[in-house]
Coordinates of N, CA and C in Angstrom, one line a residue:
Chain A
Q1 N -95.0 130.3 -153.7 CA -94.2 131.4 -153.0 C -94.0 131.0 -151.6
V2 N -92.7 131.0 -151.2 CA -92.4 130.6 -149.8 C -92.6 131.8 -148.9
Q3 N -93.2 131.5 -147.7 CA -93.4 132.5 -146.7 C -93.0 131.9 -145.4
L4 N -92.4 132.7 -144.5 CA -92.1 132.3 -143.2 C -92.8 133.3 -142.2
V5 N -93.6 132.7 -141.4 CA -94.4 133.6 -140.4 C -94.0 133.2 -139.0
Q6 N -93.5 134.2 -138.3 CA -93.1 133.9 -136.9 C -94.1 134.3 -135.9
S7 N -93.8 133.7 -134.7 CA -94.7 134.0 -133.5 C -94.4 135.4 -133.0
G8 N -95.3 135.9 -132.1 CA -95.3 137.3 -131.6 C -94.2 137.5 -130.6
A9 N -94.1 138.8 -130.2 CA -93.1 139.2 -129.3 C -93.2 138.6 -127.9
E10 N -92.1 138.5 -127.2 CA -92.1 137.8 -125.9 C -91.3 138.7 -125.0
V11 N -91.8 138.7 -123.7 CA -91.0 139.3 -122.6 C -90.7 138.2 -121.6
K12 N -89.5 138.1 -121.3 CA -89.1 137.0 -120.3 C -88.2 137.6 -119.3
K13 N -88.2 136.8 -118.1 CA -87.2 137.2 -117.1 C -85.9 136.5 -117.2
P14 N -84.9 137.1 -116.7 CA -83.6 136.4 -116.7 C -83.7 135.0 -116.2
G15 N -83.0 134.0 -116.9 CA -83.0 132.7 -116.4 C -84.1 131.8 -117.1
A16 N -85.1 132.5 -117.6 CA -86.2 131.8 -118.2 C -85.8 131.3 -119.6
S17 N -86.8 130.6 -120.3 CA -86.6 130.1 -121.7 C -87.6 130.8 -122.5
V18 N -87.3 130.9 -123.8 CA -88.3 131.4 -124.8 C -88.3 130.4 -126.0
K19 N -89.5 130.2 -126.5 CA -89.6 129.3 -127.7 C -90.3 130.1 -128.8
V20 N -89.5 130.3 -129.9 CA -90.0 131.1 -131.0 C -90.4 130.1 -132.2
S21 N -91.5 130.4 -132.8 CA -91.9 129.5 -133.9 C -91.8 130.2 -135.3
C22 N -91.7 129.4 -136.3 CA -91.6 129.9 -137.7 C -92.4 128.9 -138.6
K23 N -93.5 129.4 -139.0 CA -94.4 128.6 -139.8 C -94.1 128.8 -141.3
V24 N -94.0 127.7 -142.0 CA -93.6 127.7 -143.4 C -94.9 127.5 -144.3
S25 N -95.0 128.3 -145.3 CA -96.0 128.0 -146.3 C -95.4 128.2 -147.7
G26 N -96.0 127.4 -148.7 CA -95.5 127.5 -150.0 C -94.5 126.4 -150.3
Y27 N -93.9 125.8 -149.3 CA -93.0 124.7 -149.4 C -93.2 123.8 -148.2
T28 N -92.7 122.6 -148.2 CA -92.8 121.8 -147.0 C -91.5 122.0 -146.2
L29 N -91.6 121.8 -144.9 CA -90.4 122.0 -144.0 C -89.3 121.1 -144.4
T30 N -89.6 119.9 -144.8 CA -88.6 118.9 -145.2 C -87.8 119.3 -146.4
E31 N -88.3 120.3 -147.2 CA -87.6 120.7 -148.4 C -86.6 121.9 -148.0
L32 N -86.7 122.4 -146.8 CA -86.0 123.6 -146.5 C -85.0 123.3 -145.3
S33 N -84.0 124.1 -145.3 CA -83.0 124.2 -144.1 C -83.2 125.5 -143.4
I34 N -83.9 125.5 -142.3 CA -84.2 126.7 -141.6 C -83.0 127.1 -140.7
Q35 N -82.7 128.4 -140.8 CA -81.6 129.0 -140.0 C -82.3 130.1 -139.0
W36 N -81.6 130.3 -137.9 CA -82.0 131.3 -137.0 C -80.9 132.4 -136.9
V37 N -81.3 133.6 -137.0 CA -80.4 134.7 -137.0 C -80.9 135.8 -136.0
R38 N -80.1 136.4 -135.2 CA -80.7 137.4 -134.3 C -80.0 138.7 -134.5
Q39 N -80.6 139.7 -134.0 CA -80.1 141.1 -134.1 C -80.5 141.9 -132.8
A40 N -79.5 142.1 -132.0 CA -79.7 142.9 -130.8 C -80.0 144.4 -131.2
P41 N -80.6 145.1 -130.4 CA -81.0 146.5 -130.7 C -79.8 147.3 -131.2
G42 N -79.8 147.9 -132.4 CA -78.8 148.7 -132.9 C -77.5 148.0 -133.3
K43 N -77.6 146.7 -133.3 CA -76.4 145.8 -133.6 C -76.6 145.1 -135.0
G44 N -75.6 144.3 -135.3 CA -75.6 143.6 -136.6 C -76.3 142.2 -136.5
L45 N -76.1 141.4 -137.6 CA -76.8 140.1 -137.7 C -75.8 139.1 -137.1
E46 N -76.4 138.1 -136.4 CA -75.6 137.1 -135.7 C -76.4 135.7 -135.9
W47 N -75.7 134.8 -136.6 CA -76.3 133.5 -136.8 C -76.3 132.7 -135.5
V48 N -77.4 132.1 -135.1 CA -77.6 131.4 -133.9 C -77.5 129.9 -134.1
G49 N -78.1 129.4 -135.1 CA -78.1 128.0 -135.4 C -79.1 127.6 -136.4
G50 N -79.2 126.3 -136.8 CA -80.2 125.9 -137.7 C -80.0 124.4 -138.2
S51 N -80.5 124.1 -139.4 CA -80.3 122.8 -140.0 C -79.2 122.9 -141.0
D52 N -78.2 122.0 -140.9 CA -77.2 122.0 -141.9 C -77.7 121.8 -143.3
P53 N -77.5 122.8 -144.2 CA -78.0 122.7 -145.6 C -77.6 121.4 -146.3
E54 N -76.5 120.8 -145.9 CA -76.0 119.6 -146.6 C -76.7 118.3 -146.1
D55 N -77.0 118.2 -144.8 CA -77.5 117.0 -144.3 C -78.7 117.1 -143.3
D56 N -79.1 118.4 -143.1 CA -80.2 118.7 -142.2 C -79.9 118.4 -140.7
A57 N -78.6 118.1 -140.4 CA -78.3 117.9 -139.0 C -78.3 119.2 -138.3
P58 N -78.7 119.2 -137.0 CA -78.7 120.5 -136.3 C -77.3 121.1 -136.1
I59 N -77.1 122.3 -136.3 CA -75.9 123.0 -136.1 C -76.1 124.3 -135.3
T60 N -75.2 124.6 -134.5 CA -75.4 125.8 -133.6 C -74.1 126.5 -133.4
A61 N -74.2 127.8 -133.3 CA -73.0 128.7 -133.0 C -72.5 128.3 -131.7
Q62 N -71.2 128.2 -131.6 CA -70.5 127.7 -130.3 C -71.0 128.5 -129.1
R63 N -71.2 129.8 -129.2 CA -71.6 130.5 -128.0 C -73.0 130.2 -127.5
F64 N -73.8 129.5 -128.3 CA -75.1 129.1 -127.9 C -75.3 127.6 -127.5
Q65 N -74.2 126.9 -127.7 CA -74.3 125.5 -127.5 C -74.7 125.2 -126.0
G66 N -75.6 124.3 -125.9 CA -76.1 124.0 -124.5 C -77.3 124.8 -124.1
R67 N -77.5 125.9 -124.8 CA -78.6 126.8 -124.4 C -79.7 126.8 -125.5
V68 N -79.4 126.4 -126.7 CA -80.4 126.6 -127.8 C -80.8 125.2 -128.3
T69 N -82.1 125.0 -128.6 CA -82.6 123.8 -129.1 C -83.5 124.1 -130.3
M70 N -83.2 123.5 -131.4 CA -84.0 123.7 -132.6 C -84.8 122.5 -133.0
T71 N -86.1 122.6 -133.2 CA -86.9 121.4 -133.5 C -87.8 121.8 -134.7
E72 N -88.4 120.8 -135.2 CA -89.3 120.9 -136.4 C -90.6 120.0 -136.2
E73 N -91.7 120.6 -136.5 CA -93.0 119.8 -136.4 C -93.5 119.8 -137.8
T74 N -93.3 118.6 -138.5 CA -93.7 118.5 -139.9 C -95.2 118.5 -140.1
S75 N -95.9 118.1 -139.1 CA -97.4 118.1 -139.2 C -98.0 119.5 -139.3
T76 N -97.3 120.5 -138.8 CA -97.8 121.8 -138.9 C -96.9 122.7 -139.7
E77 N -95.8 122.1 -140.3 CA -94.8 122.9 -141.1 C -94.3 124.0 -140.3
T78 N -93.9 123.7 -139.1 CA -93.4 124.8 -138.2 C -92.1 124.4 -137.6
A79 N -91.1 125.3 -137.6 CA -89.8 125.2 -137.0 C -89.8 126.0 -135.7
F80 N -89.1 125.5 -134.7 CA -89.0 126.2 -133.4 C -87.6 126.4 -133.0
M81 N -87.3 127.5 -132.3 CA -86.0 127.7 -131.7 C -86.3 128.0 -130.2
E82 N -85.7 127.2 -129.3 CA -85.9 127.5 -127.9 C -84.5 127.9 -127.3
L83 N -84.5 129.0 -126.7 CA -83.3 129.5 -126.0 C -83.5 129.6 -124.5
G84 N -82.6 128.9 -123.8 CA -82.8 128.9 -122.4 C -81.7 129.7 -121.6
G85 N -81.9 129.8 -120.3 CA -80.9 130.5 -119.5 C -80.8 132.0 -120.0
L86 N -81.9 132.6 -120.3 CA -81.9 133.9 -120.9 C -81.2 134.9 -120.0
K87 N -80.4 135.8 -120.7 CA -79.7 136.9 -120.1 C -80.2 138.2 -120.8
S88 N -79.9 139.3 -120.1 CA -80.4 140.6 -120.7 C -79.8 140.8 -122.1
D89 N -78.6 140.3 -122.4 CA -78.0 140.5 -123.7 C -78.5 139.6 -124.7
D90 N -79.5 138.7 -124.4 CA -80.2 137.9 -125.4 C -81.4 138.7 -125.9
T91 N -81.6 139.9 -125.4 CA -82.7 140.8 -125.9 C -82.3 141.1 -127.4
A92 N -83.2 140.8 -128.3 CA -82.9 140.9 -129.7 C -84.2 140.5 -130.5
V93 N -84.1 140.9 -131.8 CA -85.1 140.3 -132.8 C -84.5 139.0 -133.3
Y94 N -85.3 138.0 -133.3 CA -84.9 136.7 -133.8 C -85.6 136.4 -135.1
F95 N -84.8 136.2 -136.1 CA -85.3 135.9 -137.5 C -85.2 134.4 -137.8
C96 N -86.1 133.8 -138.5 CA -85.9 132.6 -139.2 C -85.7 132.9 -140.6
T97 N -84.8 132.1 -141.3 CA -84.5 132.4 -142.7 C -84.1 131.1 -143.4
T98 N -84.2 131.1 -144.7 CA -83.8 129.9 -145.4 C -83.4 130.3 -146.8
D99 N -82.7 129.3 -147.4 CA -82.2 129.4 -148.8 C -83.1 128.6 -149.7
V100 N -83.9 129.3 -150.5 CA -84.9 128.6 -151.4 C -84.3 128.5 -152.8
H101 N -83.9 129.6 -153.4 CA -83.5 129.6 -154.8 C -82.0 129.6 -155.0
Y102 N -81.2 130.0 -154.0 CA -79.8 130.1 -154.2 C -79.1 129.3 -153.1
P103 N -78.4 128.2 -153.3 CA -77.9 127.4 -152.3 C -77.1 128.2 -151.2
V104 N -77.6 128.1 -150.0 CA -77.0 128.7 -148.8 C -76.9 130.2 -148.8
A105 N -77.5 130.9 -149.7 CA -77.7 132.4 -149.5 C -79.2 132.5 -149.1
F106 N -79.4 133.3 -148.0 CA -80.7 133.3 -147.4 C -81.6 134.3 -148.0
D107 N -82.5 133.8 -148.9 CA -83.3 134.7 -149.7 C -84.7 134.9 -149.1
I108 N -85.1 134.1 -148.2 CA -86.5 134.2 -147.6 C -86.3 134.4 -146.1
W109 N -87.0 135.4 -145.5 CA -86.8 135.7 -144.1 C -88.2 135.8 -143.5
G110 N -88.3 135.4 -142.2 CA -89.5 135.7 -141.5 C -89.5 137.2 -141.1
Q111 N -90.6 137.6 -140.5 CA -90.8 139.0 -140.1 C -90.0 139.4 -138.8
G112 N -89.5 138.4 -138.1 CA -88.8 138.6 -136.9 C -89.7 138.6 -135.7
T113 N -89.1 138.1 -134.6 CA -89.7 138.0 -133.3 C -88.9 138.8 -132.2
M114 N -89.5 139.8 -131.6 CA -88.7 140.5 -130.6 C -88.8 139.8 -129.3
V115 N -87.6 139.5 -128.7 CA -87.6 138.9 -127.4 C -86.9 139.9 -126.5
I116 N -87.6 140.2 -125.4 CA -87.0 141.2 -124.4 C -86.8 140.4 -123.1
V117 N -85.6 140.5 -122.6 CA -85.3 139.8 -121.4 C -85.1 140.9 -120.3
S118 N -85.9 140.9 -119.3 CA -85.9 142.0 -118.4 C -86.5 141.5 -117.0
S119 N -85.9 141.9 -116.0 CA -86.4 141.6 -114.7 C -87.5 142.6 -114.3
Chain B
E1 N -63.3 129.6 -137.2 CA -64.4 130.4 -137.6 C -63.9 131.5 -138.6
I2 N -64.6 131.7 -139.6 CA -64.2 132.8 -140.6 C -64.7 134.1 -140.1
V3 N -63.9 135.1 -139.9 CA -64.3 136.4 -139.5 C -64.4 137.3 -140.7
M4 N -65.6 138.0 -140.7 CA -65.9 138.9 -141.8 C -65.8 140.3 -141.3
T5 N -65.0 141.2 -142.0 CA -64.8 142.5 -141.6 C -65.2 143.5 -142.7
Q6 N -66.1 144.4 -142.3 CA -66.7 145.3 -143.3 C -66.1 146.7 -143.0
S7 N -65.9 147.5 -144.1 CA -65.5 148.9 -144.0 C -66.1 149.7 -145.1
P8 N -66.3 151.0 -144.9 CA -66.3 151.6 -143.6 C -67.5 151.3 -142.8
A9 N -67.5 151.7 -141.5 CA -68.7 151.4 -140.7 C -69.9 152.3 -141.2
T10 N -69.6 153.5 -141.6 CA -70.6 154.4 -142.1 C -70.1 155.1 -143.3
L11 N -71.0 155.3 -144.3 CA -70.6 155.9 -145.6 C -71.7 156.9 -145.9
S12 N -71.3 158.1 -146.1 CA -72.2 159.2 -146.4 C -72.0 159.6 -147.9
V13 N -73.1 159.5 -148.7 CA -73.0 159.6 -150.1 C -74.1 160.5 -150.6
S14 N -73.8 161.4 -151.5 CA -74.9 162.2 -152.1 C -75.7 161.5 -153.1
P15 N -77.0 161.8 -153.3 CA -77.8 161.2 -154.3 C -77.1 161.3 -155.7
G16 N -77.2 160.2 -156.4 CA -76.6 160.2 -157.8 C -75.2 159.7 -157.8
E17 N -74.5 159.7 -156.6 CA -73.1 159.3 -156.6 C -73.0 157.8 -156.4
T18 N -71.8 157.3 -156.3 CA -71.5 155.9 -156.1 C -71.0 155.6 -154.8
A19 N -71.5 154.5 -154.2 CA -71.0 154.0 -152.9 C -70.3 152.7 -153.1
T20 N -69.1 152.6 -152.5 CA -68.4 151.3 -152.6 C -68.2 150.8 -151.2
L21 N -68.7 149.6 -150.9 CA -68.6 149.0 -149.6 C -67.6 147.8 -149.7
S22 N -66.8 147.6 -148.7 CA -65.8 146.6 -148.7 C -66.1 145.5 -147.6
C23 N -65.7 144.3 -147.9 CA -65.9 143.2 -147.0 C -64.6 142.3 -147.2
R24 N -64.0 141.9 -146.1 CA -62.8 141.1 -146.1 C -63.0 139.9 -145.2
A25 N -62.7 138.7 -145.7 CA -62.7 137.5 -145.0 C -61.4 137.1 -144.4
S26 N -61.4 136.5 -143.2 CA -60.1 136.1 -142.5 C -59.4 135.0 -143.2
Q27 N -60.2 134.2 -144.0 CA -59.6 133.2 -144.9 C -60.4 133.1 -146.1
T28 N -59.9 132.4 -147.1 CA -60.6 132.4 -148.4 C -62.0 131.8 -148.3
V29 N -63.0 132.4 -149.0 CA -64.3 131.9 -149.0 C -64.7 131.6 -150.5
G30 N -63.8 131.7 -151.4 CA -64.1 131.5 -152.8 C -65.0 132.6 -153.3
T31 N -66.1 132.3 -153.9 CA -67.2 133.2 -154.2 C -68.4 133.0 -153.4
N32 N -68.3 132.3 -152.3 CA -69.5 131.9 -151.5 C -69.8 133.0 -150.5
L33 N -70.2 134.1 -151.1 CA -70.4 135.4 -150.3 C -71.7 136.0 -150.8
A34 N -72.5 136.4 -149.8 CA -73.8 137.1 -150.1 C -73.7 138.5 -149.4
W35 N -74.5 139.4 -150.0 CA -74.7 140.7 -149.5 C -76.2 140.9 -149.2
Y36 N -76.5 141.5 -148.1 CA -77.9 141.8 -147.7 C -78.1 143.3 -147.5
Q37 N -79.2 143.8 -147.7 CA -79.6 145.1 -147.4 C -80.7 145.1 -146.3
Q38 N -80.6 145.9 -145.3 CA -81.6 146.0 -144.3 C -82.0 147.5 -144.1
R39 N -83.1 147.9 -144.7 CA -83.6 149.2 -144.5 C -84.1 149.4 -143.1
P40 N -84.2 150.7 -142.6 CA -84.6 150.9 -141.2 C -85.9 150.2 -140.9
G41 N -85.9 149.4 -139.8 CA -87.1 148.8 -139.4 C -87.6 147.6 -140.2
Q42 N -86.8 147.2 -141.2 CA -87.2 146.1 -142.1 C -86.3 144.9 -141.9
V43 N -86.8 143.8 -142.6 CA -86.1 142.5 -142.5 C -85.0 142.6 -143.5
P44 N -83.9 141.8 -143.3 CA -82.8 141.8 -144.3 C -83.3 141.2 -145.6
R45 N -82.7 141.7 -146.7 CA -83.1 141.3 -148.0 C -81.9 140.9 -148.8
L46 N -81.9 139.7 -149.4 CA -80.8 139.3 -150.2 C -80.6 140.1 -151.4
L47 N -79.4 140.7 -151.6 CA -79.1 141.5 -152.8 C -78.3 140.7 -153.8
I48 N -77.2 140.1 -153.3 CA -76.2 139.5 -154.1 C -75.8 138.1 -153.5
Y49 N -75.7 137.1 -154.4 CA -75.2 135.8 -154.0 C -74.1 135.4 -154.9
G50 N -73.3 134.5 -154.5 CA -72.2 134.0 -155.3 C -71.2 135.2 -155.6
A51 N -71.2 136.1 -154.7 CA -70.3 137.3 -154.8 C -70.7 138.3 -155.8
S52 N -71.3 137.9 -156.9 CA -71.5 138.9 -158.0 C -72.9 138.7 -158.7
N53 N -73.7 137.8 -158.2 CA -75.0 137.6 -158.9 C -76.2 138.3 -158.2
R54 N -76.9 139.2 -158.9 CA -78.0 139.9 -158.3 C -79.2 139.0 -158.1
A55 N -79.8 139.1 -157.0 CA -81.1 138.4 -156.7 C -82.2 139.0 -157.6
P56 N -83.2 138.3 -157.9 CA -84.3 138.9 -158.7 C -84.9 140.1 -158.1
G57 N -85.1 141.1 -158.9 CA -85.8 142.3 -158.4 C -84.8 143.3 -157.9
V58 N -83.5 143.0 -157.8 CA -82.5 143.9 -157.4 C -82.1 144.8 -158.6
P59 N -82.1 146.1 -158.4 CA -81.7 147.0 -159.5 C -80.3 146.8 -160.0
A60 N -80.1 147.0 -161.3 CA -78.8 146.8 -161.9 C -77.7 147.7 -161.3
R61 N -78.1 148.8 -160.6 CA -77.1 149.7 -160.1 C -76.4 149.1 -158.8
F62 N -76.9 147.9 -158.4 CA -76.2 147.2 -157.3 C -75.3 146.1 -158.0
S63 N -74.0 146.2 -157.7 CA -73.1 145.1 -158.3 C -72.1 144.7 -157.2
G64 N -71.8 143.4 -157.3 CA -70.9 142.8 -156.4 C -69.7 142.2 -157.1
S65 N -68.6 142.3 -156.5 CA -67.4 141.7 -157.1 C -66.4 141.2 -156.0
G66 N -65.4 140.4 -156.5 CA -64.4 139.9 -155.6 C -64.4 138.4 -155.5
S67 N -63.4 137.8 -155.0 CA -63.3 136.4 -154.7 C -62.2 136.2 -153.7
G68 N -62.2 135.0 -153.1 CA -61.1 134.7 -152.1 C -61.4 135.4 -150.8
T69 N -60.7 136.5 -150.5 CA -60.9 137.2 -149.2 C -61.4 138.6 -149.4
D70 N -61.4 139.2 -150.5 CA -61.7 140.6 -150.7 C -62.9 140.8 -151.6
F71 N -63.9 141.5 -151.1 CA -65.1 141.7 -151.9 C -65.6 143.1 -151.8
S72 N -66.4 143.5 -152.7 CA -67.0 144.8 -152.7 C -68.4 144.8 -153.2
L73 N -69.2 145.7 -152.7 CA -70.5 146.0 -153.2 C -70.6 147.4 -153.6
T74 N -70.9 147.6 -154.9 CA -71.0 149.0 -155.4 C -72.4 149.4 -155.7
V75 N -72.8 150.5 -155.2 CA -74.2 151.0 -155.5 C -74.0 152.3 -156.3
S76 N -74.3 152.2 -157.6 CA -74.2 153.4 -158.5 C -75.5 154.2 -158.5
N77 N -75.3 155.5 -158.8 CA -76.5 156.4 -158.9 C -77.4 156.2 -157.7
L78 N -76.8 156.5 -156.5 CA -77.4 156.3 -155.2 C -78.8 157.0 -155.1
Q79 N -79.8 156.2 -154.7 CA -81.1 156.8 -154.5 C -81.4 156.9 -153.0
S80 N -82.4 157.7 -152.7 CA -82.8 157.9 -151.2 C -83.2 156.5 -150.6
E81 N -83.8 155.7 -151.4 CA -84.3 154.4 -150.9 C -83.1 153.4 -150.6
D82 N -81.9 153.8 -151.0 CA -80.7 153.0 -150.7 C -80.2 153.2 -149.3
L83 N -80.8 154.2 -148.5 CA -80.4 154.4 -147.1 C -80.7 153.1 -146.4
A84 N -79.7 152.4 -145.8 CA -79.8 151.1 -145.2 C -78.5 150.7 -144.6
D85 N -78.6 149.6 -143.9 CA -77.4 148.9 -143.5 C -77.2 147.7 -144.4
Y86 N -75.9 147.5 -144.7 CA -75.5 146.4 -145.7 C -74.6 145.5 -145.0
Y87 N -74.9 144.2 -145.1 CA -74.1 143.1 -144.5 C -73.6 142.1 -145.5
C88 N -72.3 141.7 -145.3 CA -71.8 140.6 -146.1 C -71.9 139.3 -145.2
Q89 N -71.9 138.2 -145.9 CA -72.0 136.9 -145.1 C -71.4 135.8 -146.0
Q90 N -70.5 135.1 -145.3 CA -69.9 133.9 -146.0 C -70.6 132.7 -145.8
Y91 N -70.7 131.8 -146.8 CA -71.3 130.5 -146.7 C -70.4 129.5 -147.3
N92 N -69.1 129.7 -147.2 CA -68.1 128.7 -147.7 C -67.8 127.6 -146.7
D93 N -67.8 128.0 -145.5 CA -67.4 127.1 -144.4 C -68.3 127.3 -143.2
W94 N -69.1 126.3 -142.9 CA -69.9 126.4 -141.7 C -70.0 125.1 -141.0
P95 N -70.5 125.0 -139.7 CA -70.8 126.2 -138.9 C -69.6 126.9 -138.4
P96 N -69.7 128.2 -138.1 CA -70.9 129.0 -138.2 C -71.0 129.7 -139.6
F97 N -72.1 130.1 -140.0 CA -72.3 131.1 -141.0 C -71.9 132.5 -140.3
T98 N -71.2 133.3 -141.0 CA -70.7 134.5 -140.3 C -71.0 135.7 -141.2
F99 N -71.4 136.8 -140.5 CA -71.8 138.0 -141.1 C -70.7 139.1 -140.7
G100 N -70.5 140.0 -141.6 CA -69.7 141.2 -141.3 C -70.5 142.1 -140.3
G101 N -69.8 143.1 -139.8 CA -70.4 144.0 -138.8 C -71.4 145.0 -139.4
G102 N -71.4 145.1 -140.8 CA -72.3 146.0 -141.4 C -71.7 147.3 -141.8
T103 N -72.2 147.9 -142.9 CA -71.9 149.3 -143.2 C -73.2 150.0 -143.4
K104 N -73.3 151.2 -142.7 CA -74.5 152.0 -142.8 C -74.3 153.0 -143.9
V105 N -75.2 153.1 -144.8 CA -75.1 154.0 -145.9 C -76.1 155.2 -145.6
E106 N -75.5 156.3 -145.5 CA -76.3 157.5 -145.2 C -76.4 158.4 -146.5
I107 N -77.5 159.1 -146.7 CA -77.6 160.0 -147.8 C -77.3 161.4 -147.4
K108 N -76.4 162.0 -148.1 CA -76.0 163.4 -147.7 C -77.1 164.4 -148.0

């Protein structure tokens, strides 16, 4: 049974960077394409970036290009998302998610990581 | 980028009645569409994939339909536990994966 367990909440100042982790269990990271989705308070879901399900190349939403870096550490089965140049409107819950049983439909989700950007 | 538009933004339905949620894509996505349920304070949950296939454990009163650009999610015999936000998402053409803005289902 696949599980994604994320790191804890973060409070950052504007301009700083945050690195969120997503530890995989039940599968190996190389078998999965991890995506990152965020949700600002009271708002909808927004895809940030991840691994292309077809070739595992990194893919990023245009609005985050140059600010987000996604990495994977296979030795610990952990995926990371680092977002730099934080602004107050980056305050959101960040989820990692993946498609295990149904191609490209995200059926497994981490519990979410709250990132607060405040001076 | 494929834009997903959901309507209505809020739907108020009495228990036992039927809720019909709509999702429209700005260009065809075939049947590469998923629906998610997000109860208050919870993580999104996959309900429907391939436009009309229920994920395991999803009650039969949830049904999805449509293809191309127009889709719907129908919740029959609405229960109090169905109070949630519902999102559609296309995975026909990426990047980016795109979600609709969501429909909030309220229980009258």
